Amino acid sequence: MRPVVRTTSLFIDGSWSAAADGRERIVTNPFDASDLATVAEASTADVDRAVRSARAAFDVGAWAHAPVARRAAVLTATADALQEHREELARLETLDTGKTLAESRFDVDDSTSVLRYYAALATTEAGRTVDTGRPDAVSRVVHEPVGVCALITPWNYPLLQITWKLAPALAAGNTVVAKPSEVTPLTTVRLFELLQAGLDEAGAPAGTANLVTGGGPAGAALAEHPGVDLVSFTGGLATGRSVMRAAAETVKKVALELGGKNPNIVFADTDLDTAVDYALTAAFLHSGQVCSAGSRLLLQRGRHAEFVAELARRADRIRLGDGLAKGTECGPLVSAEHRAKVERHLAGALAEGAVLRAGGVRPDQAELQAGHFLRPTVLTECHPGMAVVREEVFGPVLTVELFDEEDEAVALANDTPYGLAGAVWTNDAGRAERVAQRLRLGTVWINDYHPYVPQAEWGGFKQSGTGRELGPSGLREYQETKHVWRTLNPAPQYWFAD
Ligand code: NDP
């Protein structure tokens, strides 16, 4: 299957168009660097048109004040459409990102669940009444949409990330302008095609949901635009800071999901085979291009030598290949530039004294030479002073640090500016709970790694972000809270004497 060339990938004011200045961008397949599709490259003028359209659609009130059931129906229709086109979307995601088809199918299913979750949650929202202490007054607290929301997403989970934002934003009655990463925009374009049918069916105003494809400058234009009320951004820490700065000018609400340097803590009482197995998934799923990747393995001294030997043996056996091919366990990195960045991290780690136990090289198979592959890499002799332990590598590079006691494990795990996710492995239930409580992370897995559900919040402590996606808090991000007080029989109160 070849994706359709789509130079009219801007969806603004209810119709598809090319960029105003005609600029385009070629999207490539990371497996073999071949051209996949051409999409429009939005300019600042296109962004401005999209924001104005979203503004007008919001201000007219037809969507913001539509019955919640009507907004929920759009999400449900889109969820149904995702499932109907599940295989097509999964293949498109694999072609665009390089991840395996199994992972892409999971992403489509997760996106579907999130749409259904917010469709259901939104219809249970009734606000609350508050005791005024007076028989002649009633008071209620209600939640209303924020307004125009800019939704900016990264390249690693394109369909899933945009759905995590779009579903609660639309459920709450906002209008939106979405901007996917320039590197992997294709499933977002397809999602908007499917969403369009639901919006039309619901009679939503043109401009309720807009899409601009383009690079960083389009994202920056959104973060700065005075017509935008909220920016929900997922991406790197440096870009997140710049979004926050840009948003400050008009005091936009900001929700940031940034990176992580996530500890996977393994105590010596854990079953070795199980913990090794999960350590591999934690670190190397999607070639480590996962914000919550367990890229720091903290191993208790004891059976650590045996653990590392098994880890390295199994890392060396991971089958790299075309994400569409049966038997592939790991795809390539997303681009040549990104692989070069990961390789620079690796070279720096070795210069700082890390010892290579697996990988560290590009694969030698002829059929993988055109793609951006790097072998899953295990580094030992690592310590918190090293850049590779402190900075997000966002590739298949796992560092191993050793510890003796529980306190030391917690201190090592928390010794990072990030606070997104991590895990603790132990058979001692008391210790598991103690450690989970002390970890400064938005998500802690006990004896597991990576699972999440739409009902539970996702987000980071510290510099991993502000706000939460998923769960009830994920809806609140897109709502303003309003207190309405009503006096039933007003009469003069003569606070000031007449
Ligand atoms: P980037 O920060 O480079 O980009 C994220 C998005 O922001 C892209 O759409 C990008 O456009 C856009 N952008 C670039 N510059 C600006 C700007 N100045 N103002 C506004 N928007 C801008 O991240 P990556 O795409 O490289 O994604 C990887 C990062 O995302 C990692 O750090 C990862 O940890 C994080 N991430 C976090 C998650 C979480 O839940 N916490 C989940 C997934 C990823 P373009 O790509 O076109 O340049």
Coordinates of C-alpha atoms in Angstrom, one line a residue, residues 101-330:
L101 CA 2.5 -3.3 12.7
A102 CA 1.6 -4.9 16.1
E103 CA 2.5 -1.6 17.8
S104 CA 0.6 0.5 15.2
R105 CA -2.5 -1.7 15.7
F106 CA -2.2 -1.1 19.4
D107 CA -2.1 2.7 18.8
V108 CA -5.2 2.6 16.7
D109 CA -7.0 0.6 19.3
D110 CA -5.8 2.9 22.1
S111 CA -6.9 5.9 20.1
T112 CA -10.4 4.3 19.7
S113 CA -10.7 3.6 23.4
V114 CA -9.7 7.2 24.3
L115 CA -12.4 8.6 21.9
R116 CA -15.0 6.3 23.5
Y117 CA -13.8 7.1 27.0
Y118 CA -14.2 10.9 26.6
A119 CA -17.5 10.5 24.7
A120 CA -18.8 8.7 27.8
L121 CA -17.1 10.9 30.4
A122 CA -18.3 14.2 28.9
T123 CA -21.9 13.1 29.2
T124 CA -21.6 12.5 33.0
E125 CA -20.4 16.1 33.5
A126 CA -23.1 18.1 35.3
G127 CA -21.0 20.4 37.5
R128 CA -22.0 20.6 41.2
T129 CA -24.2 22.7 43.5
V130 CA -22.6 24.5 46.5
D131 CA -24.2 25.4 49.8
T132 CA -24.6 29.1 50.0
G133 CA -25.7 29.1 53.6
R134 CA -28.7 31.2 52.5
P135 CA -32.2 30.0 51.7
D136 CA -32.6 32.7 49.0
A137 CA -29.6 31.9 47.0
V138 CA -28.3 29.0 44.9
S139 CA -24.8 28.5 43.7
R140 CA -23.4 26.1 41.2
V141 CA -19.9 25.4 39.8
V142 CA -19.9 24.4 36.1
H143 CA -17.2 23.6 33.6
E144 CA -17.0 25.3 30.3
P145 CA -14.7 25.0 27.3
V146 CA -11.5 27.1 27.3
G147 CA -11.9 28.3 23.7
V148 CA -9.5 27.8 20.9
C149 CA -7.0 25.1 21.6
A150 CA -3.7 24.5 19.7
L151 CA -2.8 20.8 19.8
I152 CA 0.9 20.2 18.9
T153 CA 2.1 16.6 18.7
P154 CA 5.5 14.8 18.3
W155 CA 6.5 12.2 15.7
N156 CA 6.8 9.0 17.8
Y157 CA 3.0 8.3 18.5
P158 CA 1.3 10.5 15.9
L159 CA -2.2 9.0 15.9
L160 CA -2.3 8.3 19.6
Q161 CA -1.0 11.6 20.8
I162 CA -3.4 13.7 18.6
T163 CA -6.3 11.6 19.8
W164 CA -5.4 12.0 23.5
K165 CA -5.8 15.8 22.9
L166 CA -8.5 16.0 20.3
A167 CA -11.0 13.7 22.2
P168 CA -11.1 15.7 25.5
A169 CA -10.8 19.1 23.7
L170 CA -13.8 18.5 21.4
A171 CA -15.8 16.7 24.2
A172 CA -15.5 19.8 26.3
G173 CA -16.8 22.0 23.5
N174 CA -13.6 23.7 22.4
T175 CA -12.6 24.3 18.8
V176 CA -9.1 23.2 17.8
V177 CA -6.1 23.7 15.5
A178 CA -4.0 20.6 15.4
K179 CA -0.3 20.5 14.2
P180 CA 1.3 17.1 13.9
S181 CA 5.1 16.7 13.6
E182 CA 6.4 17.4 10.1
V183 CA 8.1 14.1 10.3
T184 CA 5.1 11.9 10.7
P185 CA 1.8 13.7 9.8
L186 CA 0.1 11.1 7.7
T187 CA -2.2 9.3 10.2
T188 CA -3.3 12.7 11.6
V189 CA -4.4 13.8 8.1
R190 CA -6.3 10.5 7.7
L191 CA -7.9 11.0 11.2
F192 CA -9.2 14.4 10.2
E193 CA -10.7 12.9 7.1
L194 CA -12.6 10.5 9.3
L195 CA -13.4 13.1 11.9
Q196 CA -14.9 15.4 9.2
A197 CA -17.8 13.0 8.5
G198 CA -18.7 13.0 12.2
L199 CA -18.5 16.8 12.4
D200 CA -20.7 17.2 9.3
E201 CA -23.2 14.8 10.6
A202 CA -23.4 16.7 13.9
G203 CA -23.8 20.0 12.1
A204 CA -20.7 21.4 13.8
P205 CA -19.7 24.8 12.5
A206 CA -16.9 24.9 9.9
G207 CA -13.7 25.6 11.8
T208 CA -14.6 23.4 14.8
A209 CA -11.5 21.3 14.0
N210 CA -8.7 22.5 11.9
L211 CA -5.5 20.9 10.8
V212 CA -2.2 22.5 9.7
T213 CA 0.7 20.3 8.5
G214 CA 4.0 22.0 8.7
G215 CA 7.2 22.4 10.7
G216 CA 8.3 24.0 13.9
P217 CA 7.5 27.6 12.8
A218 CA 3.9 26.6 12.3
G219 CA 3.9 25.3 15.9
A220 CA 5.6 28.5 17.2
A221 CA 3.0 30.6 15.3
L222 CA 0.2 28.7 17.1
A223 CA 1.9 29.1 20.5
E224 CA 2.2 32.9 19.9
H225 CA -1.1 33.5 18.3
P226 CA -3.4 35.9 20.3
G227 CA -6.5 34.0 19.1
V228 CA -5.4 30.8 20.8
D229 CA -6.6 30.3 24.4
L230 CA -4.8 27.1 25.3
V231 CA -1.7 25.2 24.0
S232 CA -1.5 21.5 24.6
F233 CA 2.0 20.4 23.6
T234 CA 3.7 17.1 23.6
G235 CA 7.3 17.0 22.6
G236 CA 10.9 17.7 23.8
L237 CA 11.8 19.7 26.8
A238 CA 13.6 22.6 24.9
T239 CA 10.6 23.0 22.6
G240 CA 8.2 22.9 25.6
R241 CA 10.1 25.7 27.3
S242 CA 9.8 27.8 24.1
V243 CA 6.1 27.1 23.9
M244 CA 5.7 28.2 27.5
R245 CA 7.6 31.4 26.8
A246 CA 5.5 32.2 23.7
A247 CA 2.3 31.4 25.5
A248 CA 3.2 33.8 28.3
E249 CA 2.7 36.8 26.1
T250 CA -1.1 36.4 26.1
V251 CA -1.2 34.2 29.3
K252 CA -2.5 31.2 27.4
K253 CA -3.2 28.1 29.4
V254 CA -0.5 25.6 28.8
A255 CA -0.4 21.8 29.1
L256 CA 3.0 20.2 28.5
E257 CA 3.8 16.6 28.1
L258 CA 7.6 16.5 27.8
G259 CA 10.4 14.0 27.9
G260 CA 11.5 11.5 30.5
K261 CA 14.6 9.7 31.8
N262 CA 12.8 6.9 33.3
P263 CA 14.2 4.6 36.0
N264 CA 13.4 0.9 36.0
I265 CA 14.5 -0.3 39.5
V266 CA 15.1 -4.0 39.9
F267 CA 15.7 -5.5 43.4
A268 CA 17.6 -8.7 43.6
D269 CA 14.6 -10.7 44.9
T270 CA 12.8 -10.4 41.6
D271 CA 12.5 -13.3 39.1
L272 CA 15.4 -12.7 36.8
D273 CA 13.9 -14.0 33.6
T274 CA 10.8 -11.9 34.0
A275 CA 12.6 -8.7 35.0
V276 CA 15.1 -9.1 32.1
D277 CA 12.2 -9.6 29.7
Y278 CA 10.4 -6.5 30.8
A279 CA 13.6 -4.4 31.0
L280 CA 14.0 -5.1 27.2
T281 CA 10.5 -4.0 26.4
A282 CA 10.8 -1.0 28.7
A283 CA 14.0 0.2 26.9
F284 CA 13.6 -1.0 23.3
L285 CA 9.9 -0.8 22.4
H286 CA 9.7 1.4 19.3
S287 CA 13.5 1.5 19.3
G288 CA 13.4 3.4 22.6
Q289 CA 11.6 6.4 21.0
V290 CA 9.1 6.4 23.8
C291 CA 8.8 9.3 26.3
S292 CA 8.3 6.7 29.1
A293 CA 11.0 4.3 27.9
G294 CA 12.8 2.6 30.8
S295 CA 16.1 3.9 29.6
R296 CA 17.8 3.8 33.1
L297 CA 18.1 0.3 34.6
L298 CA 18.9 0.5 38.3
L299 CA 20.0 -3.0 39.4
Q300 CA 20.5 -4.1 43.0
R301 CA 23.9 -5.7 43.5
G302 CA 23.7 -9.4 44.0
R303 CA 22.8 -11.2 40.8
H304 CA 23.6 -8.2 38.7
A305 CA 26.3 -9.8 36.6
E306 CA 24.0 -12.7 35.6
F307 CA 21.2 -10.2 34.9
V308 CA 23.4 -8.0 32.6
A309 CA 24.7 -11.1 30.8
E310 CA 21.2 -12.3 30.1
L311 CA 20.0 -8.8 29.1
A312 CA 22.9 -8.3 26.7
R313 CA 22.4 -11.8 25.2
R314 CA 18.7 -11.1 24.6
A315 CA 19.3 -7.6 23.3
D316 CA 21.6 -9.0 20.7
R317 CA 18.9 -11.3 19.5
I318 CA 16.3 -8.6 18.8
R319 CA 15.2 -8.8 15.2
L320 CA 15.4 -5.5 13.4
G321 CA 13.5 -5.0 10.1
D322 CA 10.6 -3.6 8.2
G323 CA 7.8 -2.8 10.6
L324 CA 5.4 -4.3 8.0
A325 CA 7.2 -7.6 7.9
K326 CA 6.2 -10.6 10.0
G327 CA 8.9 -11.4 12.6
T328 CA 10.2 -7.8 12.9
E329 CA 10.6 -6.9 16.6
C330 CA 12.1 -3.4 16.2

